[in-house]
Amino acid sequence: MVIWLCGLSGVGKSTIASALFERLKIIRPDTVLVDGDCIRALFEHQNENKDYSLSARRVSAQRIQNICHWLDAQNILVVAASIAMFDDINQANRDIFSQYFEVHIHADIKTLAERDNKGLYQSALRGERRDVLGVNIPYLPPSSADLRIENSFNPADVDEYVNRILTLVDIGRI
């Protein structure tokens, strides 16, 4: 089973995925967290001048999909956090994973630019950075997410988000 959390940079995917992972790890010790930022670091695919173009983003997305597929084939429960901007990859996930649940984490671009924990949005809005999703690369949300979470960025709400995801995947069946 793969639980795929997706959304724009800074929307809270990693925070929510980490909390979900911690909860699942208690009942399924074979749970693995696959975070897009960590996979980029693992493959040394973080050069802001070349590794965030549309084609480089596709390479990164395919790597994440391949890692999740490899783990899922071993009956390992996977929690993935990825921007997931390519609808064809998202749709293929439904065919290649044993079970697939797509959770779209959302916040409006104005909120993300105000929070801007990585400095991406402000530098892109000033014209200092290119290839920023939602600013100079269009972002289309996933077309068939199983659940959409509007992130309030209130730390107290993370448990509620995790509970909603666990209800979606029917925690009793895990």
Coordinates of C-alpha atoms in Angstrom, one line a residue:
M1 CA 0.0 0.0 0.0
V2 CA 1.2 3.5 -0.9
I3 CA -0.3 6.6 0.8
W4 CA 0.9 9.5 -1.4
L5 CA 0.7 13.0 0.0
C6 CA 1.1 15.7 -2.6
G7 CA 0.9 19.4 -3.0
L8 CA 3.1 22.5 -3.5
S9 CA 6.4 23.2 -1.8
G10 CA 5.9 24.4 1.8
V11 CA 2.3 23.2 2.1
G12 CA 3.0 20.7 4.9
K13 CA 3.4 17.4 3.1
S14 CA 6.5 16.4 5.1
T15 CA 5.1 17.4 8.4
I16 CA 1.8 15.5 7.9
A17 CA 3.6 12.5 6.3
S18 CA 6.0 12.3 9.2
A19 CA 3.1 12.3 11.7
L20 CA 1.3 9.7 9.7
F21 CA 4.4 7.6 9.5
E22 CA 4.9 7.7 13.3
R23 CA 1.3 6.6 13.9
L24 CA 1.5 3.8 11.3
K25 CA 4.9 2.6 12.5
I26 CA 3.3 1.5 15.8
I27 CA 0.9 -0.9 14.1
R28 CA 3.0 -1.7 11.0
P29 CA 6.7 -1.7 11.8
D30 CA 7.4 -2.3 8.1
T31 CA 6.2 1.2 7.3
V32 CA 8.7 3.4 5.3
L33 CA 8.6 7.2 4.8
V34 CA 9.7 8.3 1.3
D35 CA 10.0 12.1 1.3
G36 CA 10.7 13.9 -2.0
D37 CA 13.3 16.3 -0.4
C38 CA 15.2 13.3 1.1
I39 CA 15.1 11.4 -2.3
R40 CA 16.5 14.6 -4.0
A41 CA 19.3 14.7 -1.5
L42 CA 20.0 11.0 -1.8
F43 CA 20.4 11.3 -5.6
E44 CA 22.2 14.7 -5.2
H45 CA 19.5 16.2 -7.4
Q46 CA 19.2 19.6 -5.7
N47 CA 21.0 22.1 -7.9
E48 CA 18.6 25.0 -8.2
N49 CA 20.1 26.0 -11.6
K50 CA 19.3 22.7 -13.3
D51 CA 17.5 20.2 -11.1
Y52 CA 14.1 22.0 -10.8
S53 CA 13.3 22.4 -14.5
L54 CA 10.2 20.6 -15.7
S55 CA 12.2 17.7 -17.2
A56 CA 14.4 17.4 -14.0
R57 CA 11.2 17.4 -11.9
R58 CA 9.9 14.5 -14.0
V59 CA 13.1 12.5 -13.3
S60 CA 12.6 13.1 -9.6
A61 CA 9.0 12.2 -9.7
Q62 CA 9.8 8.9 -11.6
R63 CA 12.5 8.1 -9.0
I64 CA 10.0 8.5 -6.2
Q65 CA 7.4 6.4 -8.0
N66 CA 10.0 3.7 -8.7
I67 CA 11.2 3.6 -5.1
C68 CA 7.6 3.3 -3.9
H69 CA 6.9 0.6 -6.4
W70 CA 9.9 -1.4 -5.3
L71 CA 8.9 -1.1 -1.6
D72 CA 5.2 -1.9 -2.3
A73 CA 6.2 -5.0 -4.2
Q74 CA 7.9 -6.2 -1.0
N75 CA 4.6 -5.7 0.9
I76 CA 6.1 -2.7 2.7
L77 CA 3.6 0.1 3.7
V78 CA 4.8 3.3 2.1
V79 CA 4.0 6.9 3.1
A80 CA 5.2 9.2 0.4
A81 CA 5.5 13.0 0.4
S82 CA 6.0 14.4 -3.1
I83 CA 4.8 17.4 -5.1
A84 CA 3.4 15.0 -7.6
M85 CA 2.8 17.5 -10.4
F86 CA 2.5 15.0 -13.3
D87 CA -1.0 13.6 -13.7
D88 CA 0.2 10.8 -15.9
I89 CA 2.5 9.5 -13.1
N90 CA -0.3 10.0 -10.5
Q91 CA -2.7 8.0 -12.7
A92 CA -0.1 5.3 -13.3
N93 CA 0.3 4.9 -9.5
R94 CA -3.2 3.6 -9.4
D95 CA -2.2 0.8 -11.8
I96 CA 1.2 -0.2 -10.4
F97 CA 0.7 -0.1 -6.6
S98 CA -1.1 -2.8 -4.7
Q99 CA -3.3 -0.2 -3.1
Y100 CA -2.9 3.6 -3.7
F101 CA -4.4 6.5 -1.8
E102 CA -3.7 10.0 -3.0
V103 CA -4.0 12.9 -0.5
H104 CA -3.8 16.4 -1.8
I105 CA -2.5 18.9 0.8
H106 CA -3.5 22.4 -0.2
A107 CA -3.0 26.0 0.8
D108 CA -3.3 29.0 -1.5
I109 CA -0.2 30.5 -3.1
K110 CA -0.6 33.7 -1.1
T111 CA -0.3 31.8 2.2
L112 CA 2.6 29.8 0.9
A113 CA 4.4 32.9 -0.2
E114 CA 3.8 34.5 3.2
R115 CA 5.1 31.4 5.1
D116 CA 7.8 30.6 2.5
N117 CA 9.9 28.4 4.8
K118 CA 12.4 27.7 2.0
G119 CA 12.5 31.2 0.6
L120 CA 11.4 29.8 -2.8
Y121 CA 8.3 31.9 -3.5
Q122 CA 9.7 35.3 -2.5
S123 CA 12.9 34.8 -4.6
A124 CA 10.8 33.7 -7.6
L125 CA 8.4 36.7 -7.2
R126 CA 11.4 39.0 -7.2
G127 CA 12.7 37.4 -10.4
E128 CA 15.7 35.9 -8.7
R129 CA 14.7 32.3 -9.1
R130 CA 13.1 30.4 -11.9
D131 CA 11.5 27.0 -12.0
V132 CA 9.3 27.6 -8.9
L133 CA 6.1 25.6 -9.1
G134 CA 3.1 27.8 -8.6
V135 CA 5.0 31.0 -9.6
N136 CA 6.8 30.5 -12.9
I137 CA 5.8 26.9 -13.5
P138 CA 2.1 26.3 -13.5
Y139 CA 0.8 23.8 -11.0
L140 CA -2.3 21.7 -11.6
P141 CA -3.6 19.9 -8.5
P142 CA -4.1 16.2 -8.9
S143 CA -7.2 15.4 -10.9
S144 CA -8.4 12.4 -8.8
A145 CA -7.1 12.8 -5.3
D146 CA -8.9 10.5 -2.8
L147 CA -8.8 13.2 -0.1
R148 CA -8.1 16.9 0.0
I149 CA -6.8 18.6 3.1
E150 CA -6.9 22.4 3.4
N151 CA -3.8 23.0 5.6
S152 CA -4.4 25.6 8.4
F153 CA -0.8 25.4 9.4
N154 CA -2.0 25.0 13.0
P155 CA 0.2 22.3 14.6
A156 CA -2.8 21.2 16.6
D157 CA -4.6 20.2 13.4
V158 CA -2.0 17.7 12.2
D159 CA -3.5 14.9 14.4
E160 CA -6.9 15.6 12.7
Y161 CA -5.3 15.4 9.3
V162 CA -3.7 12.1 10.2
N163 CA -7.0 10.7 11.5
R164 CA -8.7 11.7 8.2
I165 CA -6.1 9.9 6.2
L166 CA -6.3 6.8 8.5
T167 CA -10.1 6.8 8.0
L168 CA -9.6 6.9 4.3
V169 CA -7.3 3.9 4.2
D170 CA -9.4 2.1 6.7
I171 CA -6.8 1.6 9.4
G172 CA -8.5 -1.6 10.5
R173 CA -7.5 -3.3 7.3
I174 CA -3.8 -2.4 7.6

